[in-house]
């Protein structure tokens, strides 16, 4: 067992990443605000962002494996991402199941709205993870920086690590995130990631 | 004394949290607590004993996360866990073992990929292992955060043992489960399933549970369990701790006990010391069981609806009787149409949706199950499962995520004997029709007598009167002008007896013209007579006028606020449709304004033929946006909105097109695999139908095998395929090849903007049609007519 922190975000703690939103909507950056204005209120009403995370020591074993404290894995890409790190956050965030329901309902009654809400919700999930990183940054000592987030499934880190990560975080209990046999998460707007702490 | 007797006499205590304690005893990060049943049995026994020593009465087996998907040795773990628990209890008389089952960690379909019956089977495996290993004193289903998964676990327990079942759910700080249910919804569902004790555990600590407890004491009739964490988890120096001390915790337990919790205990972070203090401080507090509540409640995955207070509206639109479009949708298994009817009624303000999918030519039980599954994914309203087939009722009741309303049972012995056992097993509020072997009595007394007979019989199955709502039957006044009086009289008489009533109000005007004039009058009078719920059409303004008016006039609408909202909304709609005169139909479509497109289309059809409207307005609008999309001046979200507005305008056109007599021959149509562009294909369909052909529309994104099956099943020799994208032409080619191979006498016509006559020949098609009119000519030639 490891120490886990858990909590939830109020909507005003999350700042929508406009670039991400434009990307997900498939519109040029300068048109994004118009779509955000139209659909963000709908999305914000239907999300209940929850998170949990743990901070563990990270060690590179003589075998080259990465020891995260609760599991060991082999990955060149994660190794690169965590190089120089002595600690790592493992995090999970979700927007909750209600937004999945809303998207499913809109897909029936208004596919156009469903697309826009789906795209914006993805951007919000990313932004919720940003909000969590902000919490990590505030905890940092002056001589440390935070690495970019690195999610299971990126590079050579297999999705199978999801089972271990979510179990270690007791993510179902804290956030309601579950894993399917295809290793995809439900609620769909959920993110897991590693984020290293690098000493300067 | 058995555990069940004990919990009704005195306050007893569960043990505390296993995880935190095992950590202190050396459980490593990443190591699963359940494995210790086999690897460290002595530690598990010692921990159990520590709780018993502290005065706890019930210990939970260390089996929270065990299932055969997670542990290949699930069976041995369960056996060992039971052995350890019994070993510990041996020296402590009057203590009990609860077999612990937690969530699977998977999400049920459709949002996750766990099938409901697979979920039941996963829990059933544990229960079977439990009984094989000698059982326990009860099963505790705990920390559940989804209503339907909770139901799966309860059914597994009920179906494989006779042990008492206790259930506790994990509520978040908003007072809901992660997937939405509030306490009233859970209480309704679980008491319907006849669970023996209900409550909450884990979550946010005792303070939050104190705020939720009143919901339980207000609505629950069973003993109430409260097993909180030791406050909120905090972490320091890599260790988790909880922010309440044993003294604080015990103080909160005193408050919980005083306010009505009858079984207490702890969850994460509560060591034996917490429990010892809590037991000591609460032991002299008086004990009272929850009173038995006389509330009629149906529930969904999210909330409960009370019947018997303000009148309840039940949307009647998902019922094929007299609705040719819905019949067609059912025959084609077009769930989208049904779902849309559900969503529109939800938006129109009903509180429950009636679901009736009975058609002689379809597999009703399968359709009912599919429809209920799909509907509960897109609406949060409780459902009324409406069928005369007990099999259809059972299949839907099983997978339903709450306590449904069941329509119906009647006074015939055969009906009661087939429906009452279902309600006894799955729970539900049952609609009882006042008819029996000798028909429908034409007097008030006769109908009341049948109602009483059903209530009496239901008692034999343990079904309480509060779970029955009587439908004294609405018969049309067009065949007997006294029938309205009898029905209203029966509502009044039943109300006087304290029995809730429901009516399918629309029936009153069957056979009369302008039924929208009579129905609201009858509805108002029925409400006046005391009607508790009405199965009605929420799209008729007159009915909604009556509903809001009645509530405002009879104290059901605080400060008349619902009425005021309703009235203002009506005003807005009229103002809007008068003033937004900007733009033609084509512009409305280009701008993606669905509502405006609908209005404009209706206006246009006053002096334009539907086909000409399609050609001069809808198609040019799509072309304009399509060109913009190609030139990258228009982007996907806008394209989607335009497509939606076009589809709406097209629907309006379709309503106005007369369908022929269906005698000219049959045609199969489909948009090929991988392609969802179906506007063109739909136009082809409508035109063919208006020329008298019967069209079997297989939809869009259809696999080659499905198309072949469709052709064979219907003995149809002409198939039309549509494709709009270069990338889906290969799928078209594949479909053609498969069709030709299966039956060389089948002819295939193709169309869609991406094709040319040359291209069509190249992929083996027999005919190419540039537009919908050409499709008609091809089919006419095929059938040799003109
Ligand atoms: C509306 C539309 C959509 C809507 C579809 C809504 C729906 N339910 O159909 C939405 C927004 C969902 C959509 C999505 C996409 N679309 Co689009 N879409 C269009 C658009 C603008 C209009 C198509 C249309 O409905 N035309 C009107 C109808 C009436 O014409 P029609 O289908 O050709 O049908 C007539 C005849 O062809 C004929 N006919 C049709 N079928 C048949 C069958 C038989 C048997 C016969 C005899 C005759 C016949 O009769 C019809 C009536 O006269 C076109 C652009 C264009 N102008 O064609 C792009 C277009 C087809 N889409 C395109 C693309 C790329 C996409 C997307 C991939 C976009 C994306 N990036 O996600 C997705 C694809 C999704 C998928 N897997 O299918 C491209 C395809 C490029 C290509 N050649 O491969 C197009 C051409 C736009 C472009 N220029 O880039 N699209």
PDB file of N, CA, C and O and ligand atoms in Angstrom, chain B residues 619 622-623 625-627 629-630 636 639-640 643 669 674-681 683-684 700 720-727 749-754 768-772 775 778, ligand 1:
ATOM      1  N   UNK B 619     -30.433  20.070 -51.099  1.00  0.00           N
ATOM      2  CA  UNK B 619     -29.204  19.614 -51.752  1.00  0.00           C
ATOM      3  C   UNK B 619     -28.222  20.763 -52.050  1.00  0.00           C
ATOM      4  O   UNK B 619     -27.034  20.647 -51.747  1.00  0.00           O
ATOM      5  N   UNK B 622     -26.328  21.576 -48.922  1.00  0.00           N
ATOM      6  CA  UNK B 622     -25.300  20.575 -48.613  1.00  0.00           C
ATOM      7  C   UNK B 622     -24.094  20.732 -49.540  1.00  0.00           C
ATOM      8  O   UNK B 622     -22.946  20.618 -49.120  1.00  0.00           O
ATOM      9  N   UNK B 623     -24.385  21.021 -50.804  1.00  0.00           N
ATOM     10  CA  UNK B 623     -23.281  21.202 -51.745  1.00  0.00           C
ATOM     11  C   UNK B 623     -22.414  22.394 -51.378  1.00  0.00           C
ATOM     12  O   UNK B 623     -21.190  22.334 -51.456  1.00  0.00           O
ATOM     13  N   UNK B 625     -21.907  23.740 -48.416  1.00  0.00           N
ATOM     14  CA  UNK B 625     -21.084  23.425 -47.244  1.00  0.00           C
ATOM     15  C   UNK B 625     -20.005  22.402 -47.608  1.00  0.00           C
ATOM     16  O   UNK B 625     -18.858  22.490 -47.167  1.00  0.00           O
ATOM     17  N   UNK B 626     -20.380  21.448 -48.448  1.00  0.00           N
ATOM     18  CA  UNK B 626     -19.419  20.428 -48.882  1.00  0.00           C
ATOM     19  C   UNK B 626     -18.244  21.058 -49.602  1.00  0.00           C
ATOM     20  O   UNK B 626     -17.085  20.708 -49.367  1.00  0.00           O
ATOM     21  N   UNK B 627     -18.552  22.022 -50.469  1.00  0.00           N
ATOM     22  CA  UNK B 627     -17.486  22.698 -51.206  1.00  0.00           C
ATOM     23  C   UNK B 627     -16.596  23.471 -50.240  1.00  0.00           C
ATOM     24  O   UNK B 627     -15.369  23.479 -50.365  1.00  0.00           O
ATOM     25  N   UNK B 629     -16.082  22.768 -47.176  1.00  0.00           N
ATOM     26  CA  UNK B 629     -15.310  21.789 -46.401  1.00  0.00           C
ATOM     27  C   UNK B 629     -14.074  21.383 -47.207  1.00  0.00           C
ATOM     28  O   UNK B 629     -12.965  21.292 -46.679  1.00  0.00           O
ATOM     29  N   UNK B 630     -14.302  21.187 -48.510  1.00  0.00           N
ATOM     30  CA  UNK B 630     -13.209  20.798 -49.392  1.00  0.00           C
ATOM     31  C   UNK B 630     -12.160  21.907 -49.460  1.00  0.00           C
ATOM     32  O   UNK B 630     -10.962  21.658 -49.427  1.00  0.00           O
ATOM     33  N   UNK B 636     -15.315  20.690 -39.575  1.00  0.00           N
ATOM     34  CA  UNK B 636     -16.171  19.557 -39.267  1.00  0.00           C
ATOM     35  C   UNK B 636     -17.387  19.876 -38.380  1.00  0.00           C
ATOM     36  O   UNK B 636     -18.492  19.436 -38.690  1.00  0.00           O
ATOM     37  N   UNK B 639     -19.990  21.341 -40.502  1.00  0.00           N
ATOM     38  CA  UNK B 639     -20.495  20.355 -41.455  1.00  0.00           C
ATOM     39  C   UNK B 639     -21.543  19.466 -40.764  1.00  0.00           C
ATOM     40  O   UNK B 639     -22.599  19.157 -41.307  1.00  0.00           O
ATOM     41  N   UNK B 640     -21.230  19.082 -39.546  1.00  0.00           N
ATOM     42  CA  UNK B 640     -22.140  18.217 -38.791  1.00  0.00           C
ATOM     43  C   UNK B 640     -23.464  18.921 -38.505  1.00  0.00           C
ATOM     44  O   UNK B 640     -24.527  18.331 -38.606  1.00  0.00           O
ATOM     45  N   UNK B 643     -25.486  19.071 -41.637  1.00  0.00           N
ATOM     46  CA  UNK B 643     -26.059  17.763 -41.967  1.00  0.00           C
ATOM     47  C   UNK B 643     -27.295  17.508 -41.111  1.00  0.00           C
ATOM     48  O   UNK B 643     -28.297  16.975 -41.579  1.00  0.00           O
ATOM     49  N   UNK B 669     -31.914  -1.468 -49.621  1.00  0.00           N
ATOM     50  CA  UNK B 669     -30.992  -0.330 -49.708  1.00  0.00           C
ATOM     51  C   UNK B 669     -30.054  -0.335 -48.509  1.00  0.00           C
ATOM     52  O   UNK B 669     -30.431  -0.717 -47.408  1.00  0.00           O
ATOM     53  N   UNK B 674     -18.416   1.297 -43.291  1.00  0.00           N
ATOM     54  CA  UNK B 674     -17.421   2.360 -43.137  1.00  0.00           C
ATOM     55  C   UNK B 674     -17.946   3.740 -43.499  1.00  0.00           C
ATOM     56  O   UNK B 674     -17.290   4.748 -43.249  1.00  0.00           O
ATOM     57  N   UNK B 675     -19.132   3.781 -44.083  1.00  0.00           N
ATOM     58  CA  UNK B 675     -19.670   5.055 -44.567  1.00  0.00           C
ATOM     59  C   UNK B 675     -20.936   5.395 -43.801  1.00  0.00           C
ATOM     60  O   UNK B 675     -21.836   4.566 -43.687  1.00  0.00           O
ATOM     61  N   UNK B 676     -20.985   6.614 -43.248  1.00  0.00           N
ATOM     62  CA  UNK B 676     -22.195   6.968 -42.512  1.00  0.00           C
ATOM     63  C   UNK B 676     -23.022   8.018 -43.264  1.00  0.00           C
ATOM     64  O   UNK B 676     -23.991   8.547 -42.745  1.00  0.00           O
ATOM     65  N   UNK B 677     -22.618   8.360 -44.489  1.00  0.00           N
ATOM     66  CA  UNK B 677     -23.400   9.332 -45.262  1.00  0.00           C
ATOM     67  C   UNK B 677     -24.676   8.641 -45.746  1.00  0.00           C
ATOM     68  O   UNK B 677     -24.619   7.798 -46.621  1.00  0.00           O
ATOM     69  N   UNK B 678     -25.811   9.024 -45.161  1.00  0.00           N
ATOM     70  CA  UNK B 678     -27.020   8.319 -45.582  1.00  0.00           C
ATOM     71  C   UNK B 678     -28.116   9.236 -46.097  1.00  0.00           C
ATOM     72  O   UNK B 678     -29.235   8.806 -46.352  1.00  0.00           O
ATOM     73  N   UNK B 679     -27.809  10.505 -46.232  1.00  0.00           N
ATOM     74  CA  UNK B 679     -28.863  11.425 -46.681  1.00  0.00           C
ATOM     75  C   UNK B 679     -29.316  11.050 -48.092  1.00  0.00           C
ATOM     76  O   UNK B 679     -30.509  10.963 -48.376  1.00  0.00           O
ATOM     77  N   UNK B 680     -28.347  10.818 -48.985  1.00  0.00           N
ATOM     78  CA  UNK B 680     -28.664  10.463 -50.367  1.00  0.00           C
ATOM     79  C   UNK B 680     -29.466   9.163 -50.432  1.00  0.00           C
ATOM     80  O   UNK B 680     -30.491   9.087 -51.114  1.00  0.00           O
ATOM     81  N   UNK B 681     -29.010   8.164 -49.710  1.00  0.00           N
ATOM     82  CA  UNK B 681     -29.713   6.877 -49.693  1.00  0.00           C
ATOM     83  C   UNK B 681     -31.137   7.048 -49.182  1.00  0.00           C
ATOM     84  O   UNK B 681     -32.067   6.443 -49.694  1.00  0.00           O
ATOM     85  N   UNK B 683     -33.004   9.633 -49.484  1.00  0.00           N
ATOM     86  CA  UNK B 683     -33.820  10.259 -50.533  1.00  0.00           C
ATOM     87  C   UNK B 683     -34.240   9.191 -51.545  1.00  0.00           C
ATOM     88  O   UNK B 683     -35.391   9.135 -51.974  1.00  0.00           O
ATOM     89  N   UNK B 684     -33.301   8.354 -51.897  1.00  0.00           N
ATOM     90  CA  UNK B 684     -33.602   7.270 -52.826  1.00  0.00           C
ATOM     91  C   UNK B 684     -34.737   6.414 -52.260  1.00  0.00           C
ATOM     92  O   UNK B 684     -35.682   6.068 -52.951  1.00  0.00           O
ATOM     93  N   UNK B 700     -27.030   2.499 -42.441  1.00  0.00           N
ATOM     94  CA  UNK B 700     -25.729   2.953 -42.923  1.00  0.00           C
ATOM     95  C   UNK B 700     -24.645   2.152 -42.241  1.00  0.00           C
ATOM     96  O   UNK B 700     -24.899   1.489 -41.235  1.00  0.00           O
ATOM     97  N   UNK B 720     -29.768  -1.919 -53.712  1.00  0.00           N
ATOM     98  CA  UNK B 720     -29.159  -0.630 -54.003  1.00  0.00           C
ATOM     99  C   UNK B 720     -28.115  -0.285 -52.945  1.00  0.00           C
ATOM    100  O   UNK B 720     -28.380  -0.380 -51.749  1.00  0.00           O
ATOM    101  N   UNK B 721     -26.921   0.073 -53.399  1.00  0.00           N
ATOM    102  CA  UNK B 721     -25.847   0.418 -52.461  1.00  0.00           C
ATOM    103  C   UNK B 721     -25.424   1.863 -52.659  1.00  0.00           C
ATOM    104  O   UNK B 721     -25.361   2.352 -53.787  1.00  0.00           O
ATOM    105  N   UNK B 722     -25.108   2.523 -51.551  1.00  0.00           N
ATOM    106  CA  UNK B 722     -24.682   3.910 -51.619  1.00  0.00           C
ATOM    107  C   UNK B 722     -23.317   4.075 -50.940  1.00  0.00           C
ATOM    108  O   UNK B 722     -23.032   3.431 -49.932  1.00  0.00           O
ATOM    109  N   UNK B 723     -22.465   4.911 -51.545  1.00  0.00           N
ATOM    110  CA  UNK B 723     -21.169   5.242 -50.937  1.00  0.00           C
ATOM    111  C   UNK B 723     -20.805   6.664 -51.329  1.00  0.00           C
ATOM    112  O   UNK B 723     -21.071   7.089 -52.450  1.00  0.00           O
ATOM    113  N   UNK B 724     -20.262   7.405 -50.403  1.00  0.00           N
ATOM    114  CA  UNK B 724     -19.927   8.811 -50.659  1.00  0.00           C
ATOM    115  C   UNK B 724     -18.441   9.099 -50.568  1.00  0.00           C
ATOM    116  O   UNK B 724     -17.998  10.201 -50.831  1.00  0.00           O
ATOM    117  N   UNK B 725     -17.675   8.122 -50.156  1.00  0.00           N
ATOM    118  CA  UNK B 725     -16.253   8.410 -49.936  1.00  0.00           C
ATOM    119  C   UNK B 725     -15.377   7.461 -50.759  1.00  0.00           C
ATOM    120  O   UNK B 725     -15.711   6.294 -50.913  1.00  0.00           O
ATOM    121  N   UNK B 726     -14.266   7.996 -51.237  1.00  0.00           N
ATOM    122  CA  UNK B 726     -13.329   7.144 -51.977  1.00  0.00           C
ATOM    123  C   UNK B 726     -12.925   5.938 -51.135  1.00  0.00           C
ATOM    124  O   UNK B 726     -12.762   4.840 -51.646  1.00  0.00           O
ATOM    125  N   UNK B 727     -12.806   6.172 -49.846  1.00  0.00           N
ATOM    126  CA  UNK B 727     -12.321   5.106 -48.973  1.00  0.00           C
ATOM    127  C   UNK B 727     -13.345   3.997 -48.750  1.00  0.00           C
ATOM    128  O   UNK B 727     -13.002   2.937 -48.248  1.00  0.00           O
ATOM    129  N   UNK B 749     -27.605  -2.144 -57.948  1.00  0.00           N
ATOM    130  CA  UNK B 749     -27.440  -0.778 -58.465  1.00  0.00           C
ATOM    131  C   UNK B 749     -26.683   0.032 -57.421  1.00  0.00           C
ATOM    132  O   UNK B 749     -26.821  -0.196 -56.224  1.00  0.00           O
ATOM    133  N   UNK B 750     -25.856   0.934 -57.910  1.00  0.00           N
ATOM    134  CA  UNK B 750     -25.061   1.724 -56.984  1.00  0.00           C
ATOM    135  C   UNK B 750     -25.232   3.209 -57.277  1.00  0.00           C
ATOM    136  O   UNK B 750     -25.619   3.597 -58.375  1.00  0.00           O
ATOM    137  N   UNK B 751     -24.943   4.022 -56.279  1.00  0.00           N
ATOM    138  CA  UNK B 751     -25.005   5.460 -56.441  1.00  0.00           C
ATOM    139  C   UNK B 751     -24.258   6.151 -55.316  1.00  0.00           C
ATOM    140  O   UNK B 751     -23.714   5.496 -54.421  1.00  0.00           O
ATOM    141  N   UNK B 752     -24.247   7.490 -55.369  1.00  0.00           N
ATOM    142  CA  UNK B 752     -23.505   8.261 -54.381  1.00  0.00           C
ATOM    143  C   UNK B 752     -22.488   9.127 -55.104  1.00  0.00           C
ATOM    144  O   UNK B 752     -21.958   8.739 -56.139  1.00  0.00           O
ATOM    145  N   UNK B 753     -22.238  10.312 -54.524  1.00  0.00           N
ATOM    146  CA  UNK B 753     -21.489  11.334 -55.241  1.00  0.00           C
ATOM    147  C   UNK B 753     -20.094  10.889 -55.683  1.00  0.00           C
ATOM    148  O   UNK B 753     -19.548  11.423 -56.646  1.00  0.00           O
ATOM    149  N   UNK B 754     -19.513   9.916 -55.036  1.00  0.00           N
ATOM    150  CA  UNK B 754     -18.139   9.557 -55.364  1.00  0.00           C
ATOM    151  C   UNK B 754     -18.065   8.701 -56.647  1.00  0.00           C
ATOM    152  O   UNK B 754     -17.016   8.579 -57.264  1.00  0.00           O
ATOM    153  N   UNK B 768     -25.884   1.827 -62.567  1.00  0.00           N
ATOM    154  CA  UNK B 768     -25.468   3.037 -61.863  1.00  0.00           C
ATOM    155  C   UNK B 768     -26.586   4.056 -61.957  1.00  0.00           C
ATOM    156  O   UNK B 768     -27.179   4.241 -63.034  1.00  0.00           O
ATOM    157  N   UNK B 769     -26.893   4.719 -60.848  1.00  0.00           N
ATOM    158  CA  UNK B 769     -27.918   5.746 -60.866  1.00  0.00           C
ATOM    159  C   UNK B 769     -27.332   7.050 -60.360  1.00  0.00           C
ATOM    160  O   UNK B 769     -26.757   7.091 -59.274  1.00  0.00           O
ATOM    161  N   UNK B 770     -27.498   8.116 -61.170  1.00  0.00           N
ATOM    162  CA  UNK B 770     -26.877   9.369 -60.790  1.00  0.00           C
ATOM    163  C   UNK B 770     -27.650  10.071 -59.683  1.00  0.00           C
ATOM    164  O   UNK B 770     -27.083  10.752 -58.842  1.00  0.00           O
ATOM    165  N   UNK B 771     -28.975   9.894 -59.718  1.00  0.00           N
ATOM    166  CA  UNK B 771     -29.768  10.505 -58.657  1.00  0.00           C
ATOM    167  C   UNK B 771     -30.943   9.584 -58.290  1.00  0.00           C
ATOM    168  O   UNK B 771     -31.083   8.506 -58.848  1.00  0.00           O
ATOM    169  N   UNK B 772     -31.779  10.071 -57.402  1.00  0.00           N
ATOM    170  CA  UNK B 772     -32.847   9.217 -56.879  1.00  0.00           C
ATOM    171  C   UNK B 772     -33.869   8.854 -57.952  1.00  0.00           C
ATOM    172  O   UNK B 772     -34.413   7.759 -57.961  1.00  0.00           O
ATOM    173  N   UNK B 775     -32.716   5.991 -59.807  1.00  0.00           N
ATOM    174  CA  UNK B 775     -32.893   4.767 -59.017  1.00  0.00           C
ATOM    175  C   UNK B 775     -34.284   4.189 -59.265  1.00  0.00           C
ATOM    176  O   UNK B 775     -34.451   2.989 -59.448  1.00  0.00           O
ATOM    177  N   UNK B 778     -34.425   2.524 -62.706  1.00  0.00           N
ATOM    178  CA  UNK B 778     -33.714   1.239 -62.706  1.00  0.00           C
ATOM    179  C   UNK B 778     -34.600   0.139 -62.113  1.00  0.00           C
ATOM    180  O   UNK B 778     -34.755  -0.935 -62.676  1.00  0.00           O
TER     181      UNK B 778
HETATM  182  C1  LIG C   1     -23.479  15.852 -45.179  1.00  0.00           C
HETATM  183  C2  LIG C   1     -22.056  15.342 -45.228  1.00  0.00           C
HETATM  184  C3  LIG C   1     -21.576  14.680 -44.109  1.00  0.00           C
HETATM  185  C4  LIG C   1     -22.438  14.369 -42.912  1.00  0.00           C
HETATM  186  C5  LIG C   1     -23.230  13.079 -43.183  1.00  0.00           C
HETATM  187  C6  LIG C   1     -24.583  13.074 -42.501  1.00  0.00           C
HETATM  188  C7  LIG C   1     -25.398  11.936 -42.999  1.00  0.00           C
HETATM  189  N1  LIG C   1     -26.191  11.381 -42.126  1.00  0.00           N
HETATM  190  O1  LIG C   1     -25.376  11.559 -44.160  1.00  0.00           O
HETATM  191  C8  LIG C   1     -21.354  14.177 -41.823  1.00  0.00           C
HETATM  192  C9  LIG C   1     -21.103  15.536 -41.239  1.00  0.00           C
HETATM  193  C10 LIG C   1     -21.690  13.211 -40.683  1.00  0.00           C
HETATM  194  C11 LIG C   1     -20.143  13.810 -42.633  1.00  0.00           C
HETATM  195  C12 LIG C   1     -19.068  13.145 -42.077  1.00  0.00           C
HETATM  196  C13 LIG C   1     -17.917  12.902 -42.794  1.00  0.00           C
HETATM  197  N2  LIG C   1     -17.653  13.315 -44.060  1.00  0.00           N
HETATM  198 CO1  LIG C   1     -18.936  14.090 -45.216  1.00  0.00          CO
HETATM  199  N3  LIG C   1     -19.986  15.103 -46.401  1.00  0.00           N
HETATM  200  C14 LIG C   1     -21.231  15.538 -46.354  1.00  0.00           C
HETATM  201  C15 LIG C   1     -21.533  16.359 -47.617  1.00  0.00           C
HETATM  202  C16 LIG C   1     -21.412  17.834 -47.256  1.00  0.00           C
HETATM  203  C17 LIG C   1     -22.907  16.172 -48.264  1.00  0.00           C
HETATM  204  C18 LIG C   1     -23.294  14.723 -48.608  1.00  0.00           C
HETATM  205  C19 LIG C   1     -24.748  14.684 -48.916  1.00  0.00           C
HETATM  206  O2  LIG C   1     -25.554  14.314 -48.070  1.00  0.00           O
HETATM  207  N4  LIG C   1     -25.126  15.127 -50.123  1.00  0.00           N
HETATM  208  C20 LIG C   1     -26.524  15.244 -50.546  1.00  0.00           C
HETATM  209  C21 LIG C   1     -27.033  13.899 -51.061  1.00  0.00           C
HETATM  210  C22 LIG C   1     -28.498  14.048 -51.418  1.00  0.00           C
HETATM  211  O3  LIG C   1     -26.291  13.541 -52.195  1.00  0.00           O
HETATM  212  P1  LIG C   1     -25.747  12.067 -52.471  1.00  0.00           P
HETATM  213  O4  LIG C   1     -25.441  11.404 -51.207  1.00  0.00           O
HETATM  214  O5  LIG C   1     -24.720  12.107 -53.478  1.00  0.00           O
HETATM  215  O6  LIG C   1     -27.040  11.288 -53.048  1.00  0.00           O
HETATM  216  C23 LIG C   1     -27.639  11.532 -54.294  1.00  0.00           C
HETATM  217  C24 LIG C   1     -27.027  10.719 -55.440  1.00  0.00           C
HETATM  218  O7  LIG C   1     -25.669  10.475 -55.274  1.00  0.00           O
HETATM  219  C25 LIG C   1     -27.832   9.507 -55.537  1.00  0.00           C
HETATM  220  N5  LIG C   1     -27.537   8.349 -54.712  1.00  0.00           N
HETATM  221  C26 LIG C   1     -27.035   8.279 -53.466  1.00  0.00           C
HETATM  222  N6  LIG C   1     -27.001   7.031 -53.043  1.00  0.00           N
HETATM  223  C27 LIG C   1     -27.502   6.268 -54.009  1.00  0.00           C
HETATM  224  C28 LIG C   1     -27.698   4.884 -54.098  1.00  0.00           C
HETATM  225  C29 LIG C   1     -28.234   4.326 -55.252  1.00  0.00           C
HETATM  226  C30 LIG C   1     -28.453   2.876 -55.306  1.00  0.00           C
HETATM  227  C31 LIG C   1     -28.548   5.152 -56.353  1.00  0.00           C
HETATM  228  C32 LIG C   1     -29.076   4.550 -57.584  1.00  0.00           C
HETATM  229  C33 LIG C   1     -28.362   6.528 -56.259  1.00  0.00           C
HETATM  230  C34 LIG C   1     -27.851   7.094 -55.116  1.00  0.00           C
HETATM  231  O8  LIG C   1     -29.116   9.961 -55.219  1.00  0.00           O
HETATM  232  C35 LIG C   1     -29.047  10.967 -54.182  1.00  0.00           C
HETATM  233  C36 LIG C   1     -30.156  11.939 -54.402  1.00  0.00           C
HETATM  234  O9  LIG C   1     -30.122  12.538 -55.660  1.00  0.00           O
HETATM  235  C37 LIG C   1     -20.391  15.866 -48.583  1.00  0.00           C
HETATM  236  C38 LIG C   1     -19.953  16.880 -49.630  1.00  0.00           C
HETATM  237  C39 LIG C   1     -20.764  16.793 -50.902  1.00  0.00           C
HETATM  238  N7  LIG C   1     -21.175  17.898 -51.383  1.00  0.00           N
HETATM  239  O10 LIG C   1     -21.020  15.705 -51.390  1.00  0.00           O
HETATM  240  C40 LIG C   1     -19.279  15.502 -47.617  1.00  0.00           C
HETATM  241  C41 LIG C   1     -18.281  14.411 -47.991  1.00  0.00           C
HETATM  242  C42 LIG C   1     -18.986  13.256 -48.658  1.00  0.00           C
HETATM  243  N8  LIG C   1     -17.751  14.019 -46.675  1.00  0.00           N
HETATM  244  C43 LIG C   1     -16.467  13.759 -46.684  1.00  0.00           C
HETATM  245  C44 LIG C   1     -15.694  13.388 -45.546  1.00  0.00           C
HETATM  246  C45 LIG C   1     -14.206  13.256 -45.755  1.00  0.00           C
HETATM  247  C46 LIG C   1     -16.308  13.136 -44.313  1.00  0.00           C
HETATM  248  C47 LIG C   1     -15.608  12.704 -43.017  1.00  0.00           C
HETATM  249  C48 LIG C   1     -14.500  11.683 -43.153  1.00  0.00           C
HETATM  250  C49 LIG C   1     -15.118  13.949 -42.290  1.00  0.00           C
HETATM  251  C50 LIG C   1     -14.215  13.726 -41.105  1.00  0.00           C
HETATM  252  N9  LIG C   1     -13.028  14.191 -41.226  1.00  0.00           N
HETATM  253  O11 LIG C   1     -14.630  13.144 -40.115  1.00  0.00           O
HETATM  254  C51 LIG C   1     -16.790  12.117 -42.215  1.00  0.00           C
HETATM  255  C52 LIG C   1     -16.924  10.649 -42.613  1.00  0.00           C
HETATM  256  C53 LIG C   1     -17.683   9.803 -41.689  1.00  0.00           C
HETATM  257  C54 LIG C   1     -17.877   8.431 -42.292  1.00  0.00           C
HETATM  258  N10 LIG C   1     -17.152   7.443 -41.820  1.00  0.00           N
HETATM  259  O12 LIG C   1     -18.661   8.241 -43.188  1.00  0.00           O
HETATM  260  C55 LIG C   1     -15.878  13.939 -48.075  1.00  0.00           C
HETATM  261  C56 LIG C   1     -15.550  12.609 -48.764  1.00  0.00           C
HETATM  262  C57 LIG C   1     -14.277  12.716 -49.561  1.00  0.00           C
HETATM  263  C58 LIG C   1     -14.100  11.501 -50.406  1.00  0.00           C
HETATM  264  N11 LIG C   1     -14.443  11.616 -51.663  1.00  0.00           N
HETATM  265  O13 LIG C   1     -13.663  10.492 -49.932  1.00  0.00           O
HETATM  266  C59 LIG C   1     -16.962  14.830 -48.760  1.00  0.00           C
HETATM  267  C60 LIG C   1     -17.080  14.608 -50.279  1.00  0.00           C
HETATM  268  C61 LIG C   1     -16.586  16.284 -48.448  1.00  0.00           C
HETATM  269  C62 LIG C   1     -15.230  16.658 -49.050  1.00  0.00           C
HETATM  270  N12 LIG C   1     -15.252  17.198 -50.244  1.00  0.00           N
HETATM  271  O14 LIG C   1     -14.205  16.495 -48.456  1.00  0.00           O
HETATM  272  N13 LIG C   1     -20.286  14.235 -43.911  1.00  0.00           N
END
